[in-house]
Short mmCIF file of C-alpha atoms in Angstrom, two decimals:
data_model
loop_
_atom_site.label_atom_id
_atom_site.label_comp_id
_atom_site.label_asym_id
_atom_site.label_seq_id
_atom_site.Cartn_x
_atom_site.Cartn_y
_atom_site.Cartn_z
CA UNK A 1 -30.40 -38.66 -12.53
CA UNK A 2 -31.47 -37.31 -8.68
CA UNK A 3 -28.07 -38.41 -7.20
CA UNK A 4 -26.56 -36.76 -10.48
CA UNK A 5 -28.70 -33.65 -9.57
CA UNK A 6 -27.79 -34.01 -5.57
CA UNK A 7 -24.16 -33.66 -6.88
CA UNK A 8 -24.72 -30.59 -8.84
CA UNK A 9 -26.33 -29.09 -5.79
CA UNK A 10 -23.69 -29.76 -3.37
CA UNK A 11 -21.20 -28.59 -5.72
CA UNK A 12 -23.59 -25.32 -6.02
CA UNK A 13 -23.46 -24.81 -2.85
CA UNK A 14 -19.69 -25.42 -2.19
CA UNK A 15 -18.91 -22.47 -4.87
CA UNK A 16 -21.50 -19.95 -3.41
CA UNK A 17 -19.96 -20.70 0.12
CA UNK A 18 -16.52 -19.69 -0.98
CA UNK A 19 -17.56 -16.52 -3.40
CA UNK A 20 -20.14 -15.20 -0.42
CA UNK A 21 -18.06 -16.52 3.20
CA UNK A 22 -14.48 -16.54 2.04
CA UNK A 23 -14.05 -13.11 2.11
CA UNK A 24 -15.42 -12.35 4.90
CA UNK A 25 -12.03 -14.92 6.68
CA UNK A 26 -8.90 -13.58 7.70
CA UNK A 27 -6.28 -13.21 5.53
CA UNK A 28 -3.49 -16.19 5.24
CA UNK A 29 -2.02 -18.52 2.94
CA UNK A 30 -5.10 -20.75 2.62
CA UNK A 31 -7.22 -17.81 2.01
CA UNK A 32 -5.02 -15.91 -0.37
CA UNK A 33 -4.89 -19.07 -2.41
CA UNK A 34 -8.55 -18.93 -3.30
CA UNK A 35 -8.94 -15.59 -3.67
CA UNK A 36 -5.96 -15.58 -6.00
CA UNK A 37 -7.61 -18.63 -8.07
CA UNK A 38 -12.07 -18.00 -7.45
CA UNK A 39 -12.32 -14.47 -6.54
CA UNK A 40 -10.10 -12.30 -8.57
CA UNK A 41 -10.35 -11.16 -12.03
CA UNK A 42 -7.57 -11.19 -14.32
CA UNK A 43 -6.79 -7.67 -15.06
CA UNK A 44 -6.95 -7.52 -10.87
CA UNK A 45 -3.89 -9.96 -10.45
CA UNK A 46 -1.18 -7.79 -10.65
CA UNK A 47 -2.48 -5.52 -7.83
CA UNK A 48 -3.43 -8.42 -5.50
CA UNK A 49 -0.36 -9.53 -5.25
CA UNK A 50 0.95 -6.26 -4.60
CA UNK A 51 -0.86 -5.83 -1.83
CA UNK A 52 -0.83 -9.57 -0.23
CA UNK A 53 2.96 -9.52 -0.18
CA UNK A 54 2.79 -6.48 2.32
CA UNK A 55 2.70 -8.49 5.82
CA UNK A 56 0.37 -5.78 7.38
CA UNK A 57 -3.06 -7.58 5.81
CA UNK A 58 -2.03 -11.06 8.13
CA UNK A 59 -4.78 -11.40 10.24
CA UNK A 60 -7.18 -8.88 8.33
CA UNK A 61 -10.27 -9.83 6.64
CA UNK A 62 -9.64 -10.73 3.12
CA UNK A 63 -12.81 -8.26 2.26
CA UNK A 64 -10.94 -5.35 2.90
CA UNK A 65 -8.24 -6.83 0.81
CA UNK A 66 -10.11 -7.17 -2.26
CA UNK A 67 -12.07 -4.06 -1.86
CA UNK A 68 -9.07 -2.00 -2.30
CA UNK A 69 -8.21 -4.17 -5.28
CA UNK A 70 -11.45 -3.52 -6.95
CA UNK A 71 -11.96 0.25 -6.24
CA UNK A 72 -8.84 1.37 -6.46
CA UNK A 73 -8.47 -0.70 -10.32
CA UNK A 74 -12.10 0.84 -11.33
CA UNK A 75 -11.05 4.36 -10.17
CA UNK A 76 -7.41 4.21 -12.24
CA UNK A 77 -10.04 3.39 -15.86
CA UNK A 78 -12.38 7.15 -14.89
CA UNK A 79 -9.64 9.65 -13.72
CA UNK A 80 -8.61 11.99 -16.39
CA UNK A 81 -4.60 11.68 -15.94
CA UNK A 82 -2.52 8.52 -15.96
CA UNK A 83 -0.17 6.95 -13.49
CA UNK A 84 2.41 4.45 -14.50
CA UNK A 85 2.04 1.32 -12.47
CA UNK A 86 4.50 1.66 -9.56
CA UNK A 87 3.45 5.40 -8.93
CA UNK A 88 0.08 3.25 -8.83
CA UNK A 89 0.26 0.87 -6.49
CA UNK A 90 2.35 2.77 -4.01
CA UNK A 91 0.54 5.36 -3.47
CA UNK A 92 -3.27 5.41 -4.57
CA UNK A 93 -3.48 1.40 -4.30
CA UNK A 94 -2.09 1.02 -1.07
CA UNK A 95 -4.03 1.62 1.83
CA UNK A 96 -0.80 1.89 4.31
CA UNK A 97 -0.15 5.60 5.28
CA UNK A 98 1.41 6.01 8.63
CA UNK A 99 2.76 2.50 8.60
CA UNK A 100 2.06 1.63 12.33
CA UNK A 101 1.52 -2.32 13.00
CA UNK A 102 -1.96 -0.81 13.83
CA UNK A 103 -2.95 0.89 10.98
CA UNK A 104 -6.88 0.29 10.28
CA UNK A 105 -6.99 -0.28 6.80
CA UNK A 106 -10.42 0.35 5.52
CA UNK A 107 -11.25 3.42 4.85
CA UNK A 108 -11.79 3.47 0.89
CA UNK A 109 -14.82 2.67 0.09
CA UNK A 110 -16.67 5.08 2.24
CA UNK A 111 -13.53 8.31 1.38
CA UNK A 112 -14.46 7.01 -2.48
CA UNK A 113 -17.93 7.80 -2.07
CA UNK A 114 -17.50 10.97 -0.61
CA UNK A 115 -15.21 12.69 -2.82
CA UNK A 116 -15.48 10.93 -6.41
CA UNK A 117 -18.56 13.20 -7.54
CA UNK A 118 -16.58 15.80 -6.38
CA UNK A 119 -13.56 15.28 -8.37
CA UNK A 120 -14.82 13.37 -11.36
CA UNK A 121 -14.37 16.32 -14.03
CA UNK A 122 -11.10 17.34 -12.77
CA UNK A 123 -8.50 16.81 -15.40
CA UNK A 124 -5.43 17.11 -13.18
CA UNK A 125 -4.26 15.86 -9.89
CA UNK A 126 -3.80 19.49 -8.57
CA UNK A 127 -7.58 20.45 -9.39
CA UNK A 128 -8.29 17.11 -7.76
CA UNK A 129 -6.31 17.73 -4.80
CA UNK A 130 -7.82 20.98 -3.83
CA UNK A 131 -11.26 20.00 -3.99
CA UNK A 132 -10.62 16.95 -1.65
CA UNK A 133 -8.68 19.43 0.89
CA UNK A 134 -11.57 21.71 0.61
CA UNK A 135 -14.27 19.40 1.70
CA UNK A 136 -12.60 17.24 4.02
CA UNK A 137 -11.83 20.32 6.15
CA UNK A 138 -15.44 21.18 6.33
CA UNK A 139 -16.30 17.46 7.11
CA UNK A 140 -13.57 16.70 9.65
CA UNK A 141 -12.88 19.09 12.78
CA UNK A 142 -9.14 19.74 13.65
CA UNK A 143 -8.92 20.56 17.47
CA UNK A 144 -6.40 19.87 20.41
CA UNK A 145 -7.56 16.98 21.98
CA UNK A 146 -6.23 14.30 24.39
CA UNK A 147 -5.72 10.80 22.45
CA UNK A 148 -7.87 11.99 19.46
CA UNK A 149 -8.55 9.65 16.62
CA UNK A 150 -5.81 8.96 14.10
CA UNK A 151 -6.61 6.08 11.87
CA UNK A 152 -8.70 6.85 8.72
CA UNK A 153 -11.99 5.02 10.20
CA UNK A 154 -11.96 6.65 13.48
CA UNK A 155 -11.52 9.82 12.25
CA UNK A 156 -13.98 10.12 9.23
CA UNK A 157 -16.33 8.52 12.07
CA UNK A 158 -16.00 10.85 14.90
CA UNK A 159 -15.34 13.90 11.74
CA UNK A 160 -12.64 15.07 14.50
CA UNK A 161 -8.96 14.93 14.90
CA UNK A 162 -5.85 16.87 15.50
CA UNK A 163 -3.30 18.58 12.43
CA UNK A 164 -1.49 15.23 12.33
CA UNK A 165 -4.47 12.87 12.19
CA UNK A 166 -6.11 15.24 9.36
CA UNK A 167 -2.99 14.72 7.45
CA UNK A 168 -3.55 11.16 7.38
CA UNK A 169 -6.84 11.17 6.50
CA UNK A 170 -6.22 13.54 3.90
CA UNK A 171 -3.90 11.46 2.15
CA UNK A 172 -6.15 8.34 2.24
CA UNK A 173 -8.99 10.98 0.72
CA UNK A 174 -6.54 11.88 -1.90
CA UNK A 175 -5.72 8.52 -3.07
CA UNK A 176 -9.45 7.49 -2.93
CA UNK A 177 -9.84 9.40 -5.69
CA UNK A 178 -6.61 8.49 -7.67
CA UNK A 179 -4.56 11.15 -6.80
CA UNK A 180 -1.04 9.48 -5.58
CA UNK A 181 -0.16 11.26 -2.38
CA UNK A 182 1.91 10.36 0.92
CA UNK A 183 3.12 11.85 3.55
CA UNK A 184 6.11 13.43 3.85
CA UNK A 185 9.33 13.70 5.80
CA UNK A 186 7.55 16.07 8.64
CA UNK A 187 4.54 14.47 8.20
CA UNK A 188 2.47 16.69 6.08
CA UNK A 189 0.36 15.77 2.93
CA UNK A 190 2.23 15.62 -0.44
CA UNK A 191 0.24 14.37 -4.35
CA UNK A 192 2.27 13.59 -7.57
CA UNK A 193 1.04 16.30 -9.90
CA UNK A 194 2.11 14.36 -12.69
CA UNK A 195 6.17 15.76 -12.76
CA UNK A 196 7.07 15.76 -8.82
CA UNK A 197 5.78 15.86 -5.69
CA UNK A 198 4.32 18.67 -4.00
CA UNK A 199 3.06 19.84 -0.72
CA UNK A 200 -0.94 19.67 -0.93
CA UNK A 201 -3.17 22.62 -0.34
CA UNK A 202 -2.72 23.11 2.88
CA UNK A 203 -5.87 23.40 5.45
CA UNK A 204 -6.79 26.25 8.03
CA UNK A 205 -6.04 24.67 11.43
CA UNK A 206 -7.42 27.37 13.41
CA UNK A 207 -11.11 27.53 12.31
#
């Protein structure tokens, strides 16, 4: 019975190595595989392999991945409107905005934090949206700076950027909160409000 029990520990310790390390590992085929088969729930499925078929996550760590997975599905059950799945997952689940090989990709867990309470109660995306504009301009600085920051991190880290980095990161703060937004063909902030697209609340650039 102790080599039966030696087994059981090994194999113990095998599964808590891949729930606990894996995810913390760059995302790849051998990776994807066993977060797709150990580390995903079922209802989760459909949106991970949304997102793992974009090439930009190659390289990433798989944590970030799955993070936007989880959030992003647990924010969809407690917002008071509802999205069909495409509107979804192109634009509150996915974390691309700009779309430059760059791109730094996690930013929703601490945008989430910031402006669910805020936006909990609201029962449309347009109430939502101007709450989020609202507070992110008195959080985040717009000036004229050389080489300011313009990927969601760096800017909600430094709380500074110019008017086409705070459209950025006011799209990722929209989506954080379920509100489907992008940006549009001059590079300003647009949500869904449900019927069509429309320019969000716009910010004062000069205070």
């Amino acid at each position: 019975m102790h080599w039966l029990a030696g087994i059981l520990a090994v194999l113990a310790a095998a599964q808590t190595t891949v729930y606990l390390g894996t995810p913390f590992l760059p995302v790849g085929d051998g990776t994807l595989a066993i977060a797709r088969h150990c580390l995903i729930q079922r209802n989760e499925s459909g949106d991970f392999e949304f997102l793992s078929a974009n090439a930009v996550w190659r390289g990433k760590q798989l944590k970030v991945l799955l993070e936007h997975v989880r959030l992003a599905n647990y924010n969809r059950q407690l917002i008071n409107w509802k999205l069909d799945d495409k509107m979804y997952q192109d634009f509150v689940l996915s974390p691309v905005i700009a779309g430059d090989t760059n791109e730094q990709l996690d930013w929703r867990r601490p945008l989430r934090e910031e402006f669910y309470l805020r936006t909990r109660h609201e029962s449309s995306p347009e109430d939502a949206a101007k709450i989020v504009m609202k507070h992110l301009r008195e959080r985040v600085t717009i000036a004229t700076l050389p080489n300011p920051p313009q990927d969601v991190p760096g800017i909600w880290l430094k709380q500074i950027t110019d008017a086409t980095g705070f459209e950025i990161i006011y799209v990722a703060a929209l989506r954080s909160v379920g509100v489907p937004a992008r940006l549009d063909s001059n590079n300003h902030a647009e949500f869904w409000d449900g019927n069509k697209w429309q320019t969000a609340p716009a910010p004062s650039v000069t205070k």
